[in-house]
mmCIF file of C-alpha atoms and ligand atoms in Angstrom:
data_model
loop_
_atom_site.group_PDB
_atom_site.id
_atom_site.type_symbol
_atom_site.label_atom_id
_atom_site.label_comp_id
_atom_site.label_asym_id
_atom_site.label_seq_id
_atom_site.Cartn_x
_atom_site.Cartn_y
_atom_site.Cartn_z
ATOM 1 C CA UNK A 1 -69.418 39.239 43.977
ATOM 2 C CA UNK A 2 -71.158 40.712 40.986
ATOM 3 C CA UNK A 3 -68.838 43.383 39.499
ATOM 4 C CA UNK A 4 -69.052 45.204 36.263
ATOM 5 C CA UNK A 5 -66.037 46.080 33.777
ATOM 6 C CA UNK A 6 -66.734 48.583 31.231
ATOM 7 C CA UNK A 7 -64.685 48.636 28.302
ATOM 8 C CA UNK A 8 -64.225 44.398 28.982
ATOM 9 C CA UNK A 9 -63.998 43.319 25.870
ATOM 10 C CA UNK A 10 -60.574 45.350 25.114
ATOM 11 C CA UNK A 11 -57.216 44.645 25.961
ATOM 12 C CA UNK A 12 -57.268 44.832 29.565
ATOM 13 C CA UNK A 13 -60.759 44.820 30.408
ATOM 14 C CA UNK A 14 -60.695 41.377 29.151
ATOM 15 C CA UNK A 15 -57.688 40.092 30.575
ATOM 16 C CA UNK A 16 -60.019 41.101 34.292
ATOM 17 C CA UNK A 17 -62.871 39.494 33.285
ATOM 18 C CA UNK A 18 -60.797 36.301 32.516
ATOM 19 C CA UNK A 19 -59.204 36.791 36.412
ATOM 20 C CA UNK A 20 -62.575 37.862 37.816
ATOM 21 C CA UNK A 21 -64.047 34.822 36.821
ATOM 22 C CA UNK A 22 -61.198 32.394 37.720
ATOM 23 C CA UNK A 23 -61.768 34.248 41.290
ATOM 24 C CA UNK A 24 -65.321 33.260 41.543
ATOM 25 C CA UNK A 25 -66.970 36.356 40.791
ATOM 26 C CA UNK A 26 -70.370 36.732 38.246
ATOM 27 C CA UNK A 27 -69.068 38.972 35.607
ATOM 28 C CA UNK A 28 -70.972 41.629 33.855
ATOM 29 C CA UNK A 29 -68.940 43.546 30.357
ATOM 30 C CA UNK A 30 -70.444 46.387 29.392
ATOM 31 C CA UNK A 31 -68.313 47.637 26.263
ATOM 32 C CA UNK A 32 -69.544 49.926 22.404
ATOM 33 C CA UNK A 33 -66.723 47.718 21.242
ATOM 34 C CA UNK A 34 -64.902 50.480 19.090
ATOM 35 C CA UNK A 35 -61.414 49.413 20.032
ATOM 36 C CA UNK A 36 -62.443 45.949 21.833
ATOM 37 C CA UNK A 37 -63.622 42.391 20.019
ATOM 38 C CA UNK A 38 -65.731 40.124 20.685
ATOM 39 C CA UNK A 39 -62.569 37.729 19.615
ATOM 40 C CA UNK A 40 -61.557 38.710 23.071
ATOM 41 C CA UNK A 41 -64.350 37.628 25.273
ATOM 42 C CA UNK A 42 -66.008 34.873 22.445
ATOM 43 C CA UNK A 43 -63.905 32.142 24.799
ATOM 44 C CA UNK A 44 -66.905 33.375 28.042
ATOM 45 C CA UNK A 45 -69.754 33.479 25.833
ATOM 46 C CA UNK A 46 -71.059 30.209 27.104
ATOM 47 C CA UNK A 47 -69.671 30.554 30.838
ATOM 48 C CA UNK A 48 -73.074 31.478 32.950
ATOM 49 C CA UNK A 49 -71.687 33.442 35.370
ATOM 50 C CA UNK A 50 -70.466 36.107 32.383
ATOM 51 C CA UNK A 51 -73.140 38.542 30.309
ATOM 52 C CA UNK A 52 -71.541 40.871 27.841
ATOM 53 C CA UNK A 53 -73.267 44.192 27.377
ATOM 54 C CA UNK A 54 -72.961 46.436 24.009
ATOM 55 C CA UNK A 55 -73.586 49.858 25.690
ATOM 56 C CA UNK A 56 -72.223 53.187 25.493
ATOM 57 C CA UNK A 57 -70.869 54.774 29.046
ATOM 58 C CA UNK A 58 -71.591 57.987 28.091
ATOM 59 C CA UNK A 59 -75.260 56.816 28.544
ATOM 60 C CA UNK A 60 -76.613 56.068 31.789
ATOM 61 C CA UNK A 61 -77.291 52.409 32.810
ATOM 62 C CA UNK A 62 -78.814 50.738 35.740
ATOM 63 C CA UNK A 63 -77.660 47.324 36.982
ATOM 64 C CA UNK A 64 -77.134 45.698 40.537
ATOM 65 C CA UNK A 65 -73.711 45.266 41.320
ATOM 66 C CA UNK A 66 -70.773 44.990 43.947
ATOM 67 C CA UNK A 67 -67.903 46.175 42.452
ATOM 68 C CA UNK A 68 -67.420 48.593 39.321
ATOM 69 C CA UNK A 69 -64.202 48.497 37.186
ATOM 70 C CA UNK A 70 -64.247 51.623 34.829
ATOM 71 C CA UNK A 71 -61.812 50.963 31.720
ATOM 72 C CA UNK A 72 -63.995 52.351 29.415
ATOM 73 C CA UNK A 73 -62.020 54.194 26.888
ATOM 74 C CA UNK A 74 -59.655 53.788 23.928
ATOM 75 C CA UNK A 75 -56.089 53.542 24.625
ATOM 76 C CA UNK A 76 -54.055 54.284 22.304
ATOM 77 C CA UNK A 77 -53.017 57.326 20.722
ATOM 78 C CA UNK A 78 -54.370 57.304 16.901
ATOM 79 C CA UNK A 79 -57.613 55.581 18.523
ATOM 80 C CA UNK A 80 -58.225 58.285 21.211
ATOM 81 C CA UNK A 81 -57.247 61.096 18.872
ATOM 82 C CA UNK A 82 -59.611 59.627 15.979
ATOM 83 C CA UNK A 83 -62.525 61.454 17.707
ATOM 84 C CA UNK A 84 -60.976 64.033 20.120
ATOM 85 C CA UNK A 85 -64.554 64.841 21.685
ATOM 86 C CA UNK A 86 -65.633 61.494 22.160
ATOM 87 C CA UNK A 87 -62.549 60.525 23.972
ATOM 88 C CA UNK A 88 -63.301 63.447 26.270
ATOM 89 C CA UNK A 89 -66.951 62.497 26.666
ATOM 90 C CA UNK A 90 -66.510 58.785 27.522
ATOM 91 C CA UNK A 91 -63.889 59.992 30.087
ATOM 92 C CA UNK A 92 -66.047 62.419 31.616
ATOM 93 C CA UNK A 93 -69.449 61.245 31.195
ATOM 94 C CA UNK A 94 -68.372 57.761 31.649
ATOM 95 C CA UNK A 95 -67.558 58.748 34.990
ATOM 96 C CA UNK A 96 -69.834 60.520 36.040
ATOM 97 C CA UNK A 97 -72.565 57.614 35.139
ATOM 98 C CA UNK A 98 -70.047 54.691 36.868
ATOM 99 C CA UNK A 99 -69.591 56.926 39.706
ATOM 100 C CA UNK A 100 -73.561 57.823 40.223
ATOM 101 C CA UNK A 101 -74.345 53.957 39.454
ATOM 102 C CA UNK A 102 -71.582 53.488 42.036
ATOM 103 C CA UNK A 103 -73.108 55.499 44.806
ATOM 104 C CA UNK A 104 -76.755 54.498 43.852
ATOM 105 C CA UNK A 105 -75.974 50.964 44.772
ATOM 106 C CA UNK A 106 -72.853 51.739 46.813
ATOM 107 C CA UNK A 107 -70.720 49.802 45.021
ATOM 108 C CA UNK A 108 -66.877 50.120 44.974
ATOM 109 C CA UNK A 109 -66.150 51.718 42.219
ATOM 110 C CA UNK A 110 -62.059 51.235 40.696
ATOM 111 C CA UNK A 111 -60.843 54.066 38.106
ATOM 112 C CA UNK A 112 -58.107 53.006 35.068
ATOM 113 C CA UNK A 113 -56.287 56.187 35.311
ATOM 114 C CA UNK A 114 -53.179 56.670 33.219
ATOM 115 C CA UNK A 115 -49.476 57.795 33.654
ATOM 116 C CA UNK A 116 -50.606 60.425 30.820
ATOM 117 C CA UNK A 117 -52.193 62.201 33.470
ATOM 118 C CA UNK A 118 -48.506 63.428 34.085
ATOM 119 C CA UNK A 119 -47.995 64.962 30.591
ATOM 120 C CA UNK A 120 -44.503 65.509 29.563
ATOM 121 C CA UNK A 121 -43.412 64.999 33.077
ATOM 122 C CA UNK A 122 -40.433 66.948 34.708
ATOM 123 C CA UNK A 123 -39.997 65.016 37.638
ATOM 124 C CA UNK A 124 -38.480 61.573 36.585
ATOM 125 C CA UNK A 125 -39.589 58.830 37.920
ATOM 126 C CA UNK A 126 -43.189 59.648 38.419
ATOM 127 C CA UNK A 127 -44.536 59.841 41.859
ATOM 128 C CA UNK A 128 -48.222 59.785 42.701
ATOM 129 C CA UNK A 129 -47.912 63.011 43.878
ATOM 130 C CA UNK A 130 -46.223 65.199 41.427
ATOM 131 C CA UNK A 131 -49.181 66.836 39.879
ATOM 132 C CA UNK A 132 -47.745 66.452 36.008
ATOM 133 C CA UNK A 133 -47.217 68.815 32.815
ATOM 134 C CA UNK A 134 -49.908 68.552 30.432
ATOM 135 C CA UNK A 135 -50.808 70.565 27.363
ATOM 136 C CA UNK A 136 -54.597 71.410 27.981
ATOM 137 C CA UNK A 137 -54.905 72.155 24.448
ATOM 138 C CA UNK A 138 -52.645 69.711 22.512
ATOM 139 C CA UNK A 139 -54.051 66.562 20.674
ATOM 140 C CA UNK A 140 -53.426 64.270 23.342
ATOM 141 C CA UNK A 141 -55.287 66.871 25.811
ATOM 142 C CA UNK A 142 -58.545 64.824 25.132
ATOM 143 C CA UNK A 143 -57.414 61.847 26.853
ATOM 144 C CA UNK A 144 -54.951 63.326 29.111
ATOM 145 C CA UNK A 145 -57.497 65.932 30.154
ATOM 146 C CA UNK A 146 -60.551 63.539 30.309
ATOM 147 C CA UNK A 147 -58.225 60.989 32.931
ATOM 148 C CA UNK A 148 -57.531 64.177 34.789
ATOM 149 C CA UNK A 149 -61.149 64.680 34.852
ATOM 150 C CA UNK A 150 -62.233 61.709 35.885
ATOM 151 C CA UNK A 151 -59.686 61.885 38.609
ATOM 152 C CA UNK A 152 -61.347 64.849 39.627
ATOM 153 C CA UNK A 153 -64.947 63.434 39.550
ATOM 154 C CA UNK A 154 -63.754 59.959 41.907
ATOM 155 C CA UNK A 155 -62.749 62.206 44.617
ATOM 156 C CA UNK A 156 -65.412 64.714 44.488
ATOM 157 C CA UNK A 157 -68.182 61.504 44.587
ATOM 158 C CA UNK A 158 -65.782 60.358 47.754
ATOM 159 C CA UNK A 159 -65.580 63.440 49.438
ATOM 160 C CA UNK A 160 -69.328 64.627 48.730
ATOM 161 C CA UNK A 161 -71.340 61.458 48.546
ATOM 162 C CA UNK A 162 -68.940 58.685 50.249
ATOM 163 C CA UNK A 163 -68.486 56.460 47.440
ATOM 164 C CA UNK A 164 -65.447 53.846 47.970
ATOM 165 C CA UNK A 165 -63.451 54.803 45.428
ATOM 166 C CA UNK A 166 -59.747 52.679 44.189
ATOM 167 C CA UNK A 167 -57.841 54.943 41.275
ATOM 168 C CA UNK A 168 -54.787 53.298 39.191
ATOM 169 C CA UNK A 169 -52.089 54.950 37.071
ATOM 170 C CA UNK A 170 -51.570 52.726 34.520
ATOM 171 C CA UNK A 171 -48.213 52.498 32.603
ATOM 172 C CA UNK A 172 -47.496 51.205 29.244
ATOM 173 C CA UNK A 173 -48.949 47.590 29.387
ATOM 174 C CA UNK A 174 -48.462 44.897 26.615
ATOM 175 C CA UNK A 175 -49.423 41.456 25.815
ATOM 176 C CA UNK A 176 -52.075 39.292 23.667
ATOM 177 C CA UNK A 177 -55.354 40.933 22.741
ATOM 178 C CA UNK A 178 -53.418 43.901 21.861
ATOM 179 C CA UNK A 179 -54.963 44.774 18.166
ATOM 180 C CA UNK A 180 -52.165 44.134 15.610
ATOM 181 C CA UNK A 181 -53.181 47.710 13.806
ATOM 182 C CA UNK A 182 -53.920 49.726 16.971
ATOM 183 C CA UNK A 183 -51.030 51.898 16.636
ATOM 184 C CA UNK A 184 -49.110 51.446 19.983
ATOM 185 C CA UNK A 185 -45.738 51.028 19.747
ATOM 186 C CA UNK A 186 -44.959 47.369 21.068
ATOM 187 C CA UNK A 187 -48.017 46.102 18.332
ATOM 188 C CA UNK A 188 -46.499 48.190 15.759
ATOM 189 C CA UNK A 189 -42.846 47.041 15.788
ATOM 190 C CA UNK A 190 -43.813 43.573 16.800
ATOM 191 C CA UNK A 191 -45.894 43.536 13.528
ATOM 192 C CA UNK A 192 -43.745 45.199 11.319
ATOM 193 C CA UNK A 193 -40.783 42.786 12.207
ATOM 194 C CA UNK A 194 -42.957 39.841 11.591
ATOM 195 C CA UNK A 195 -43.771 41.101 8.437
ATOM 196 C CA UNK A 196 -40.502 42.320 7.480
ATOM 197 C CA UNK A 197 -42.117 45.606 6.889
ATOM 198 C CA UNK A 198 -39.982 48.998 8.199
ATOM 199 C CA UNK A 199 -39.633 49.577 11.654
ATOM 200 C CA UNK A 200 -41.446 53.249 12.638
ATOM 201 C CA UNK A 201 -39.458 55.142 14.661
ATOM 202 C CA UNK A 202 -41.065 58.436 15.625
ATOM 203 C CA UNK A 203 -38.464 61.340 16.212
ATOM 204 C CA UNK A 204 -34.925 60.403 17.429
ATOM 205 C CA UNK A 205 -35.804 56.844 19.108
ATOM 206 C CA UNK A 206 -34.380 58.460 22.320
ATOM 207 C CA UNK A 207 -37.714 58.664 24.122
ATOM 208 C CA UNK A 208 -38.254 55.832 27.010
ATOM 209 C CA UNK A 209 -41.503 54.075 28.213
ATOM 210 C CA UNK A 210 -41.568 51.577 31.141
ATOM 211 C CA UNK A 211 -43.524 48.797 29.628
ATOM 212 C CA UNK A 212 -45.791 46.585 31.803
ATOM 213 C CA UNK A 213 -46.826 43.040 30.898
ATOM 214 C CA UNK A 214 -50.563 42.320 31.704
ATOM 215 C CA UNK A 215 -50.433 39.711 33.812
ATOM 216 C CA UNK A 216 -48.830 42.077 36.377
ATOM 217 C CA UNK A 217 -51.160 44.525 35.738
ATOM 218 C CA UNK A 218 -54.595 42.289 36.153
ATOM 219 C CA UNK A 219 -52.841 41.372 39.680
ATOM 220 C CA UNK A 220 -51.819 44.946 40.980
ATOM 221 C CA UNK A 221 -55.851 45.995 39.896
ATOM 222 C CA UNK A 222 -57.346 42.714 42.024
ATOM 223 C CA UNK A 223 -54.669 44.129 45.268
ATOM 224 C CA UNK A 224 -55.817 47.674 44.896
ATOM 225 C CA UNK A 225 -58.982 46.782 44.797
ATOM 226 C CA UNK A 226 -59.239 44.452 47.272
ATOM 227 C CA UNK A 227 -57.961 45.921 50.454
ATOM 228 C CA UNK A 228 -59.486 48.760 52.837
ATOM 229 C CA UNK A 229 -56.200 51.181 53.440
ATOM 230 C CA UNK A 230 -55.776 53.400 50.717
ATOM 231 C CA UNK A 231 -58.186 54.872 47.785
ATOM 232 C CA UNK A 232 -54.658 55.323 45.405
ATOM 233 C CA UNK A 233 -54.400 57.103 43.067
ATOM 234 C CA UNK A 234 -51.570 54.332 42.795
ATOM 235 C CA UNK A 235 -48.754 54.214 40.223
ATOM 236 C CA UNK A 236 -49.049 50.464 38.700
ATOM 237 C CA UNK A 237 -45.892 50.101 36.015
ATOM 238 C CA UNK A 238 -42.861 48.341 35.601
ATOM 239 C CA UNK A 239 -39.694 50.228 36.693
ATOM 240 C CA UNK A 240 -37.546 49.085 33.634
ATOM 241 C CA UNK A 241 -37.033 52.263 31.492
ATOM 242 C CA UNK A 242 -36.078 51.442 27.577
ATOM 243 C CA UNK A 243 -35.615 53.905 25.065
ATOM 244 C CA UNK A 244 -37.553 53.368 21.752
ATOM 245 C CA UNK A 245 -34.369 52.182 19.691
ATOM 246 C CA UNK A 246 -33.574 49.325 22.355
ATOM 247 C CA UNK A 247 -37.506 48.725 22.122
ATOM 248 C CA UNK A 248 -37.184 47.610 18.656
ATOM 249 C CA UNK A 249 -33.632 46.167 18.907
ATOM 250 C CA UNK A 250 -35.100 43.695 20.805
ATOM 251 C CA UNK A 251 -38.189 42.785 19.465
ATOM 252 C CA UNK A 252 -35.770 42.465 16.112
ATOM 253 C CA UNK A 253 -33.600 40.462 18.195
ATOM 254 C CA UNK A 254 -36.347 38.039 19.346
ATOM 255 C CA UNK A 255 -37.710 37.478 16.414
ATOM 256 C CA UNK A 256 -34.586 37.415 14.415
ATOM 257 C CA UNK A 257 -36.327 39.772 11.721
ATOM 258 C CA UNK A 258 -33.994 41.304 9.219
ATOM 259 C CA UNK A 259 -36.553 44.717 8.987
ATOM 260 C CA UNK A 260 -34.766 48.340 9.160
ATOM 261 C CA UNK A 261 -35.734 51.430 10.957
ATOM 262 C CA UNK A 262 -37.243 53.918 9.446
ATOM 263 C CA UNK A 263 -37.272 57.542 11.008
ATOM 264 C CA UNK A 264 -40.949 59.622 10.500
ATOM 265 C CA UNK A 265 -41.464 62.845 12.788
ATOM 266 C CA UNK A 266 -41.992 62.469 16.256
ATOM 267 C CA UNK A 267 -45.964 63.268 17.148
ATOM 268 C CA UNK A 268 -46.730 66.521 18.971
ATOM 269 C CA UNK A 269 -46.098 66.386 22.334
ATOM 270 C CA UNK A 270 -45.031 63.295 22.673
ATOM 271 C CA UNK A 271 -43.576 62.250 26.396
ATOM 272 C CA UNK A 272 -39.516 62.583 26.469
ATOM 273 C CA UNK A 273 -39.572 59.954 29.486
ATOM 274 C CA UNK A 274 -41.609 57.824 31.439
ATOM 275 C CA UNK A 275 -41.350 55.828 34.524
ATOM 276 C CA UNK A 276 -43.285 54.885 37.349
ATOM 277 C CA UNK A 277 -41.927 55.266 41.077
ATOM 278 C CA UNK A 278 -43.997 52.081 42.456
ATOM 279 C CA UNK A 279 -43.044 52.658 46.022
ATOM 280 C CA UNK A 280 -46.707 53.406 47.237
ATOM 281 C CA UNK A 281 -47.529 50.324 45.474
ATOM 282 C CA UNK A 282 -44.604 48.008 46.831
ATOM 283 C CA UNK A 283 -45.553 49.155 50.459
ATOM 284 C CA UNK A 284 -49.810 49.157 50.327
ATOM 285 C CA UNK A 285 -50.319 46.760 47.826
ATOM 286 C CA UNK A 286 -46.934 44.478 48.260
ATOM 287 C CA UNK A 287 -47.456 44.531 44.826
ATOM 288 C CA UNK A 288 -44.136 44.816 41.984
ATOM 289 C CA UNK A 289 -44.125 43.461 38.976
ATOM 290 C CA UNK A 290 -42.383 39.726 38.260
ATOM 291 C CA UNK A 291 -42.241 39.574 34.369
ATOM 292 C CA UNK A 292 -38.787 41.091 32.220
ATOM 293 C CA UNK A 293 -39.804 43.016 29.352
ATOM 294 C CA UNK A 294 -37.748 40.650 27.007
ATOM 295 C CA UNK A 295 -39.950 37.515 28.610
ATOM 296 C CA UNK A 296 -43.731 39.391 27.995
ATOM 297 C CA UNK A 297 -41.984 40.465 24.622
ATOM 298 C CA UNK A 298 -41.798 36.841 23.283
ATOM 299 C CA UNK A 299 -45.072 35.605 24.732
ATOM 300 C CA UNK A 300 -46.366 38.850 23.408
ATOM 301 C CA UNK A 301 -44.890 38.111 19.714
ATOM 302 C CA UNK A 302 -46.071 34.588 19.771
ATOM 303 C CA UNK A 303 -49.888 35.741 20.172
ATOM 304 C CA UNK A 304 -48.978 38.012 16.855
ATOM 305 C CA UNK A 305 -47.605 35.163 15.201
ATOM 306 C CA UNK A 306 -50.863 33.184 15.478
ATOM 307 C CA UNK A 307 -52.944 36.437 14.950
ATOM 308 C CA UNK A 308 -50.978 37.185 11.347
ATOM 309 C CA UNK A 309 -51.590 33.262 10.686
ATOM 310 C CA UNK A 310 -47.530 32.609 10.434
HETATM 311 P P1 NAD B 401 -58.540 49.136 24.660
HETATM 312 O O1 NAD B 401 -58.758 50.193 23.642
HETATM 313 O O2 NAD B 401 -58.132 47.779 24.206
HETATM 314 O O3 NAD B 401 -59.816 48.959 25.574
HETATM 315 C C1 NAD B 401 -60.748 49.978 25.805
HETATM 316 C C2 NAD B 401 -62.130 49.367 25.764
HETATM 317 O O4 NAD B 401 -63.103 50.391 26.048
HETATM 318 C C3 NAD B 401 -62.481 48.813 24.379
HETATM 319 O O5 NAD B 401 -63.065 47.534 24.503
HETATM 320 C C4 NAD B 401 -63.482 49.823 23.823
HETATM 321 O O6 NAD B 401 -64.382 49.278 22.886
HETATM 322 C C5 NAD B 401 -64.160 50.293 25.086
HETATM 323 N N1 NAD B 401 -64.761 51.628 24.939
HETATM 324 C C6 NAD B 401 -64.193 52.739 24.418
HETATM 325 N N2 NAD B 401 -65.066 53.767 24.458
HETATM 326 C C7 NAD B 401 -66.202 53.287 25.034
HETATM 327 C C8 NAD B 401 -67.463 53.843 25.334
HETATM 328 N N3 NAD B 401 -67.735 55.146 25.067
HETATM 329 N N4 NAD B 401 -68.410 53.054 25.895
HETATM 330 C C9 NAD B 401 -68.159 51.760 26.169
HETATM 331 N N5 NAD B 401 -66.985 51.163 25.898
HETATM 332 C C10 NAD B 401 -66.024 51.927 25.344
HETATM 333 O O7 NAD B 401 -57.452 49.727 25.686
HETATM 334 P P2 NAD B 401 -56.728 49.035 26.935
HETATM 335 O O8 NAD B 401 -55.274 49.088 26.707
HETATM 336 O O9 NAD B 401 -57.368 47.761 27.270
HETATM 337 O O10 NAD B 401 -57.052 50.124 28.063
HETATM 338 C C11 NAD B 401 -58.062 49.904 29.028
HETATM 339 C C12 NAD B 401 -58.099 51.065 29.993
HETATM 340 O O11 NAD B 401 -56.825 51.209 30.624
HETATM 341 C C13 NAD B 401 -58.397 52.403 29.323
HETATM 342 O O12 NAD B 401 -59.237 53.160 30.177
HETATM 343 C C14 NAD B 401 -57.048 53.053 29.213
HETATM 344 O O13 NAD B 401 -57.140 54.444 29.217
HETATM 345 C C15 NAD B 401 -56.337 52.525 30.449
HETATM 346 N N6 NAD B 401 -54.885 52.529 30.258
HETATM 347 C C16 NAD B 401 -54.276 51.598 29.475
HETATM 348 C C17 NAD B 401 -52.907 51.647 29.295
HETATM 349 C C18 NAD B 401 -52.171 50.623 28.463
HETATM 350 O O14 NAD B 401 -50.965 50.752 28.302
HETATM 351 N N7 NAD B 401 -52.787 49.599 27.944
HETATM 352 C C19 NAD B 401 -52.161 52.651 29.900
HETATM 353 C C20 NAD B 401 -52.816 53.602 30.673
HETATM 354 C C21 NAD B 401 -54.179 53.522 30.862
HETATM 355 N N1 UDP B 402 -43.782 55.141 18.639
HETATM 356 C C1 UDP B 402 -42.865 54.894 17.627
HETATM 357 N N2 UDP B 402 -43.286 54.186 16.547
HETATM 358 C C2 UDP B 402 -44.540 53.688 16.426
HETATM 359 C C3 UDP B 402 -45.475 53.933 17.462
HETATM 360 C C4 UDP B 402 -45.050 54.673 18.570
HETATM 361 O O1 UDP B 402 -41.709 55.304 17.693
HETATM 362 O O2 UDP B 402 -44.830 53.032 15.413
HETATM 363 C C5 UDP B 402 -43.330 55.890 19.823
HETATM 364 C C6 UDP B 402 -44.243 57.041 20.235
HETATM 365 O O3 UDP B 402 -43.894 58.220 19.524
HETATM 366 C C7 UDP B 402 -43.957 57.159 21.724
HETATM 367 C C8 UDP B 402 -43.667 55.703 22.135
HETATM 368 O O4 UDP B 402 -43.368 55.009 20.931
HETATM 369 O O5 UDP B 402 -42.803 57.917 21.935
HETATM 370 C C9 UDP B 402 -44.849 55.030 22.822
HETATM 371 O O6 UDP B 402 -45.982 55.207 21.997
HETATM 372 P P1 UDP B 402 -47.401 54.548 22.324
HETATM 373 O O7 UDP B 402 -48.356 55.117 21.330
HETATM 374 O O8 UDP B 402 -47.291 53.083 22.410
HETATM 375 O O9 UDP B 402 -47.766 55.041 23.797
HETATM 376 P P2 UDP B 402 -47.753 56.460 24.549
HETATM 377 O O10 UDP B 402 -47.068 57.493 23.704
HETATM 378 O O11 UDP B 402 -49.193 56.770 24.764
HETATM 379 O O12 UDP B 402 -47.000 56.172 25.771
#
């Protein structure tokens, strides 16, 4: 098949072109590379079944393909807040032109949806159908929001116009290709304990993520996407819950650094708890994930050894 990734040459998006490829499938990477590289796709620049496209999704392209993976869109908090209305508007309007391109050449089209679509959630875990507990006007709201959005614009292209649509709630994933400076939490503390810099613990260190590593990811996207029953959206996350403080203990653990936490305020409204309920996805998909934080953790630090040259 011919299938498109937009934002490919980030984190994720190039992890699927990588698997897309290795599947047998011509590769297209459309991508305005303001949080990805072209460090991470430079390794497909010569493969001739892979074209890399600097393009904006909030502008409308044309192209001929089979499949459509829309990951266009910074990540991670500092990045997404750095330009609150352009987070929005590569949500939205990225959407919109996917899903129109989508039903133009009625391709599938597969949504990267986020477990921030829940908010501060109140239900814990997180099932697909509890409908979340957002802050429409907070400073995450532009990425929260714009997911929501988007969420709203796949089904109303499926219900009006029939377009095949596959949304994913993604939960805090990890591993190489994440940039050392992006301001996540696993690439922070990883980086600071290799550098022996302070550990930055926002607020109390009592909140908890459920942290992913990619490789699961990449193969819960390729299930979802690949089968006829259900259009998701579908929670795709690793179960283990860990609190911020046994975050770092570890990664100080693994990589036997001697740094020391440093408390700094906890950003506004910042999630208390996260973690996915991956029944929907264990049943449809027979999909769960196979690799233990502290395992993707020292794969994960060994990329940022080689990154910081140590
Ligand atoms: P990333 O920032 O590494 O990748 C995003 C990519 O999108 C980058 O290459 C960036 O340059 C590109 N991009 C941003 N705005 C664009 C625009 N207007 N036009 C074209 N390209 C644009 O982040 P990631 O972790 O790889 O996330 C990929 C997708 O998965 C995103 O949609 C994100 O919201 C979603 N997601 C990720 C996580 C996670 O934990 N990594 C969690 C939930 C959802
Ligand atoms: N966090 C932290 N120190 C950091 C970066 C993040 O304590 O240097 C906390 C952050 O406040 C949040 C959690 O780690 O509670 C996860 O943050 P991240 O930005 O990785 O993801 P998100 O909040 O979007 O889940």
């Amino acid at each position: 098949m011919r299938v498109l990734v937009t934002g490919g040459a980030g984190f994720l998006g190039s992890h699927l072109c990588d698997r897309l490829l290795e599947e047998g499938n011509e590769v297209i990477c459309l991508d305005n590379l303001f949080t990805g590289r072209k460090q991470n796709i430079a390794h497909l620049f010569n493969n001739p079944f892979f074209e890399f496209v600097r393009h904006d999704v909030i502008d409308p392209f044309k192209i001929e393909v089979d499949q459509i993976y829309n990951l266009a869109c910074p990540a991670s908090p500092p990045q997404y807040q750095f330009n609150p209305i352009k987070t929005t508007k590569t949500s939205v309007m990225g959407a919109i032109n996917c899903l129109g391109l989508a039903k133009r050449v009625k391709a599938r089209i597969f949504q990267a949806s986020t477990s921030e679509v829940y908010g501060d959630p109140l239900e814990h875990p997180q099932r697909e159908d509890y409908r979340g507990h957002v802050n429409p006007i907070g400073f995450r709201a532009c990425y929260d929001e714009g997911k929501r959005c988007a969420e709203t614009l796949f089904f109303d292209y499926h219900r009006q116009n029939g377009v095949d649509i596959r949304i994913v709630r993604i939960f805090n994933t990890y591993g190489p290709r994440m940039l050392a400076d992006d301001g996540r939490v696993v690439s922070n503390f990883i980086v600071q304990a290799l550098k022996g810099a302070d550990i930055t613990m926002y607020g109390d260190g009592e909140q908890t993520r459920s942290f992913c590593f990619y490789t699961d990811l990449i193969e819960g996207f390729l299930r979802l996407m690949n089968q006829d029953e259900i259009t998701g959206p579908v929670n795709i996350g690793n179960p283990g819950e860990f609190s911020m403080k046994e975050l770092a203990d570890l990664i100080l653990k693994i990589t036997g650094s001697k740094s020391k936490i440093v408390y700094q305020p906890l950003p506004a409204d910042d999630p208390t708890q996260r973690k996915p309920d991956i029944s929907l996805a264990k049943e449809k998909l027979g999909w769960e994930p196979k690799v233990p934080l502290e395992e993707g953790l020292k794969e994960t630090i060994g990329y940022f050894k080689s990154e910081l040259g140590l």
